PDB file of C-alpha atoms in Angstrom:
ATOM      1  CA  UNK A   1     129.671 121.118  99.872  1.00 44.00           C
ATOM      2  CA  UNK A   2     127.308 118.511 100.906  1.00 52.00           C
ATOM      3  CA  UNK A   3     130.749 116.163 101.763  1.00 65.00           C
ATOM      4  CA  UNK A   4     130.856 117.842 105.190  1.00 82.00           C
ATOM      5  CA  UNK A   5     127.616 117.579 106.128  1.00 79.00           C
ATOM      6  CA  UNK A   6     126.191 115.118 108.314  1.00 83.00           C
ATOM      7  CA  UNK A   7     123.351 112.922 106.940  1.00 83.00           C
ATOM      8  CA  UNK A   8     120.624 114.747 108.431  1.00 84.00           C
ATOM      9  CA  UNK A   9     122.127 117.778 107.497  1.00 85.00           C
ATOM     10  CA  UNK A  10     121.995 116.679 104.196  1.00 87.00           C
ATOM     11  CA  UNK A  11     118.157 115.335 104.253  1.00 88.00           C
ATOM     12  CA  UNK A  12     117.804 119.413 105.588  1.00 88.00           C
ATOM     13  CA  UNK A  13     118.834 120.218 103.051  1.00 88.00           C
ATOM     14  CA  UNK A  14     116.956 118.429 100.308  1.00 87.00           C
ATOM     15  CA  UNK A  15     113.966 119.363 102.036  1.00 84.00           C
ATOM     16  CA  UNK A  16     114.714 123.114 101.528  1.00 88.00           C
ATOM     17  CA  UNK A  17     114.409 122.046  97.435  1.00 90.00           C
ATOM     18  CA  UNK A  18     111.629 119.830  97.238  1.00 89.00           C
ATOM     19  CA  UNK A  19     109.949 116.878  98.993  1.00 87.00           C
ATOM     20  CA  UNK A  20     111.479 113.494  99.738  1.00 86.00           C
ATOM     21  CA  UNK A  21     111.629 110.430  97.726  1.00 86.00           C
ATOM     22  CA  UNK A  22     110.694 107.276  99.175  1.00 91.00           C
ATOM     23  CA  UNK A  23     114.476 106.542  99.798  1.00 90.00           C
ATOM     24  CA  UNK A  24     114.952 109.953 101.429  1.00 89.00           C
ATOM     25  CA  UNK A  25     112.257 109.066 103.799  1.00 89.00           C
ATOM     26  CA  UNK A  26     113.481 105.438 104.757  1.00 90.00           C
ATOM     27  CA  UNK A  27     117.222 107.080 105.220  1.00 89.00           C
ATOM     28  CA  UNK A  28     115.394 109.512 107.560  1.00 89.00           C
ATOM     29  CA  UNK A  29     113.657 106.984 109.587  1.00 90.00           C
ATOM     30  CA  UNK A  30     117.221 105.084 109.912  1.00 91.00           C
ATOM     31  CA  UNK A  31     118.123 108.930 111.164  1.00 90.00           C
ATOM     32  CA  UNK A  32     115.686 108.458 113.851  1.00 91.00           C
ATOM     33  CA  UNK A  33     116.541 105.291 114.734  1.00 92.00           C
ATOM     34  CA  UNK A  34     120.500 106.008 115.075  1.00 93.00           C
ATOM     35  CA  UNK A  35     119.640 109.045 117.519  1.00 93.00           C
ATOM     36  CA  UNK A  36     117.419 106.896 119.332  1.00 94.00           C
ATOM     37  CA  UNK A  37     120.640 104.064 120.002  1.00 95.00           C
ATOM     38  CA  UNK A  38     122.986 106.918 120.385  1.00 94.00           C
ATOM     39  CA  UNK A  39     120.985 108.695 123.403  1.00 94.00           C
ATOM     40  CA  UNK A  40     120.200 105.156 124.729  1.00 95.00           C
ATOM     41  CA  UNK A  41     123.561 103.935 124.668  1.00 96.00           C
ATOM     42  CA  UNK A  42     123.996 107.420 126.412  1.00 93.00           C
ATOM     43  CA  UNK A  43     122.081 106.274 129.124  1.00 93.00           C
ATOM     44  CA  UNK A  44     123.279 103.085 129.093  1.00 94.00           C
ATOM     45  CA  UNK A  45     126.654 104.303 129.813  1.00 93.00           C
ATOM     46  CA  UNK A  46     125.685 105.609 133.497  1.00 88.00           C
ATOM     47  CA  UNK A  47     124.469 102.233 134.037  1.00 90.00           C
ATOM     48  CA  UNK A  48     127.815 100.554 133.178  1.00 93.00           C
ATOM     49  CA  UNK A  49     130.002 102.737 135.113  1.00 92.00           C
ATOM     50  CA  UNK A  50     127.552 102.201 138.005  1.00 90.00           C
ATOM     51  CA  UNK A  51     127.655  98.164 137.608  1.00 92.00           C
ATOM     52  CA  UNK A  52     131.672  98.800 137.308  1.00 93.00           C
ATOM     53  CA  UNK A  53     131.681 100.787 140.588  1.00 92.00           C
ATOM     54  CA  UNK A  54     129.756  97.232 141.988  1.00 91.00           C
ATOM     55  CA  UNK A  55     132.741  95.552 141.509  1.00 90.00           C
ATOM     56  CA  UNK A  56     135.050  97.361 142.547  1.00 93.00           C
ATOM     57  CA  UNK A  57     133.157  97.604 146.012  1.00 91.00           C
ATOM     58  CA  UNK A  58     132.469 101.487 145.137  1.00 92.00           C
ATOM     59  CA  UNK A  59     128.491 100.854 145.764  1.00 91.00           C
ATOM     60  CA  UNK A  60     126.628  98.296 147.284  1.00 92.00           C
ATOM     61  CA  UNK A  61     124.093  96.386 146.148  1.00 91.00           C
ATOM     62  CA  UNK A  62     121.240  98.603 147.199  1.00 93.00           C
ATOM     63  CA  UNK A  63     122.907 101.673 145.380  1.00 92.00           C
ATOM     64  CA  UNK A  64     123.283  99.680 142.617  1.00 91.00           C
ATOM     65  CA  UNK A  65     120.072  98.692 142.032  1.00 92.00           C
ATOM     66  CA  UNK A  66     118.447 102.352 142.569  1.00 92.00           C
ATOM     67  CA  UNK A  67     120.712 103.137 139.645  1.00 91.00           C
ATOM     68  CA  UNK A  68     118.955 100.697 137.774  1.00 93.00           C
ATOM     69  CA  UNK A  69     115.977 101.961 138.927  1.00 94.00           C
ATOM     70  CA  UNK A  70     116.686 105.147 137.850  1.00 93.00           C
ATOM     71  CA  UNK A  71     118.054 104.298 134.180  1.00 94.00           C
ATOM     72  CA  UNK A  72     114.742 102.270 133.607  1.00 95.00           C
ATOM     73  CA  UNK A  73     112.688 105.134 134.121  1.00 95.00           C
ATOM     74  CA  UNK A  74     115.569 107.077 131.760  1.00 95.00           C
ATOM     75  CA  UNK A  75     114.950 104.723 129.050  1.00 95.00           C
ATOM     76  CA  UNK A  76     111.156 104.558 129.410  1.00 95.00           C
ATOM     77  CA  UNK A  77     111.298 108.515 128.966  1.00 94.00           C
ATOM     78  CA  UNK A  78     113.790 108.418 126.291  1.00 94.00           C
ATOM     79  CA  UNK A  79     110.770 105.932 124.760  1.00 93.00           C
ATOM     80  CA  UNK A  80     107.881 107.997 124.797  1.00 91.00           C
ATOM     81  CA  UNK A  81     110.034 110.948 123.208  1.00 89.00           C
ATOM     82  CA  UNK A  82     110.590 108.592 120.484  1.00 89.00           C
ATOM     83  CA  UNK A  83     107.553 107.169 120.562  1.00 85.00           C
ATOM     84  CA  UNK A  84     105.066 109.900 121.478  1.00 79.00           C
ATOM     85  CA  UNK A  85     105.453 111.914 117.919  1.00 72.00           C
ATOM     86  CA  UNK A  86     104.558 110.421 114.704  1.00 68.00           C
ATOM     87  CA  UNK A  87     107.175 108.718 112.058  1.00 72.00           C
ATOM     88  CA  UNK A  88     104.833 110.191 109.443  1.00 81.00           C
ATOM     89  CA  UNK A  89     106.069 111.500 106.761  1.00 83.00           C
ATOM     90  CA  UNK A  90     104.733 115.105 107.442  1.00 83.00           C
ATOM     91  CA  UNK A  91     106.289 114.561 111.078  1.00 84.00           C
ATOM     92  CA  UNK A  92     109.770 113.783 109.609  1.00 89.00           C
ATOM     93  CA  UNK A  93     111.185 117.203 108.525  1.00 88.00           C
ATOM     94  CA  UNK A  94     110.375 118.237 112.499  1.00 87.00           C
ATOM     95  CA  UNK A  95     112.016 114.806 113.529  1.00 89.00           C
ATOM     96  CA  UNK A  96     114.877 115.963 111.978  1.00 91.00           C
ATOM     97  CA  UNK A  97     115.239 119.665 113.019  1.00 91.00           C
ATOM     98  CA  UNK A  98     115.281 118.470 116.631  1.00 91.00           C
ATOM     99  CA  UNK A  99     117.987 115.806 115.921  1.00 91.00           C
ATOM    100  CA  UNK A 100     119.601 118.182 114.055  1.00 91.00           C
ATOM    101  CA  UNK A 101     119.151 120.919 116.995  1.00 92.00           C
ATOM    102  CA  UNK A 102     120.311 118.175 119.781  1.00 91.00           C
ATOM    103  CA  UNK A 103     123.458 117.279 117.718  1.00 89.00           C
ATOM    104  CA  UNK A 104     124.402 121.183 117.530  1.00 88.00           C
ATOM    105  CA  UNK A 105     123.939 121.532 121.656  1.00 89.00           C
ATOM    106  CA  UNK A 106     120.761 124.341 121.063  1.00 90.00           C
ATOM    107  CA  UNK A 107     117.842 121.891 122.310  1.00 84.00           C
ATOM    108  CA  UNK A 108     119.770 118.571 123.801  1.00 86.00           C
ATOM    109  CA  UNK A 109     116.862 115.833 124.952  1.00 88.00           C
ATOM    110  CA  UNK A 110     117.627 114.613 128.566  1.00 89.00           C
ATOM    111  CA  UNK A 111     115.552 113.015 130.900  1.00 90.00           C
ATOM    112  CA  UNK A 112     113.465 114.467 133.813  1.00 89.00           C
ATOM    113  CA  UNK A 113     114.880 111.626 135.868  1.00 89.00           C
ATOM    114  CA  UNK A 114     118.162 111.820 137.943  1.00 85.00           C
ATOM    115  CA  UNK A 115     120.589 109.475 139.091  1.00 76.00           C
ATOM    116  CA  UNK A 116     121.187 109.288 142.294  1.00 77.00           C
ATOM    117  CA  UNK A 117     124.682 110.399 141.892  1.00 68.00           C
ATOM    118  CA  UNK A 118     123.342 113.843 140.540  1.00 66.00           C
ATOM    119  CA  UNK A 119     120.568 114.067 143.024  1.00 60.00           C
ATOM    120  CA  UNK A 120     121.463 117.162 145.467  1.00 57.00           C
ATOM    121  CA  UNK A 121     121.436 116.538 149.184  1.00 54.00           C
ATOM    122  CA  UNK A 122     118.384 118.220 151.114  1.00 53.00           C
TER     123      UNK A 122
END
């Protein structure tokens, strides 16, 4: 039943039947832009417990700000995955299999850069 499934799921779904309707394409660019805020707020997260660890005296300065460093050049990744493929509407079936794929843990976007906390000592 289509109760249980998520709303991409469910855009899958109509896709498998026939082609969007104007409507199913602007719910499928809000799609997009929800798994864009979730996997920057992802991000974002690091950041905060990083700033937190600041105040507690956890980090100094110096560490904090390679954190931010490294988050800005997280985001600016996370931007040209968004970015880099079309919002077209041929592109947005494929937009949605990999959001899809990500949510299910088979093909989970993360970025190339590390924080310095995962970095492993040479």
């Amino acid at each position: 039943m289509t109760y249980d499934m998520t709303p991409t799921q469910q855009l899958l779904e109509v896709l498998k039947q026939r082609a969007f309707t104007k409507a199913e394409r602007a719910i499928a660019r809000e799609q997009i832009g929800r798994y864009y805020a979730k996997k920057l707020a992802s991000l974002q997260q690091h950041l905060f417990e990083a700033l937190e660890k600041r105040h507690t005296g956890e980090l100094d300065p110096f560490e904090v700000d390679e954190y931010i460093h490294h988050y800005h050049k997280q985001s600016q990744e996370l931007y040209v995955y968004i970015n880099m493929q079309s919002h077209s509407n041929e592109r947005l079936p494929l937009w949605l299999a990999a959001i899809e794929a990500d949510e299910q843990g088979r093909n989970v976007w993360q970025p190339s850069t590390i924080l310095p906390h995962e970095e492993q000592p040479s």
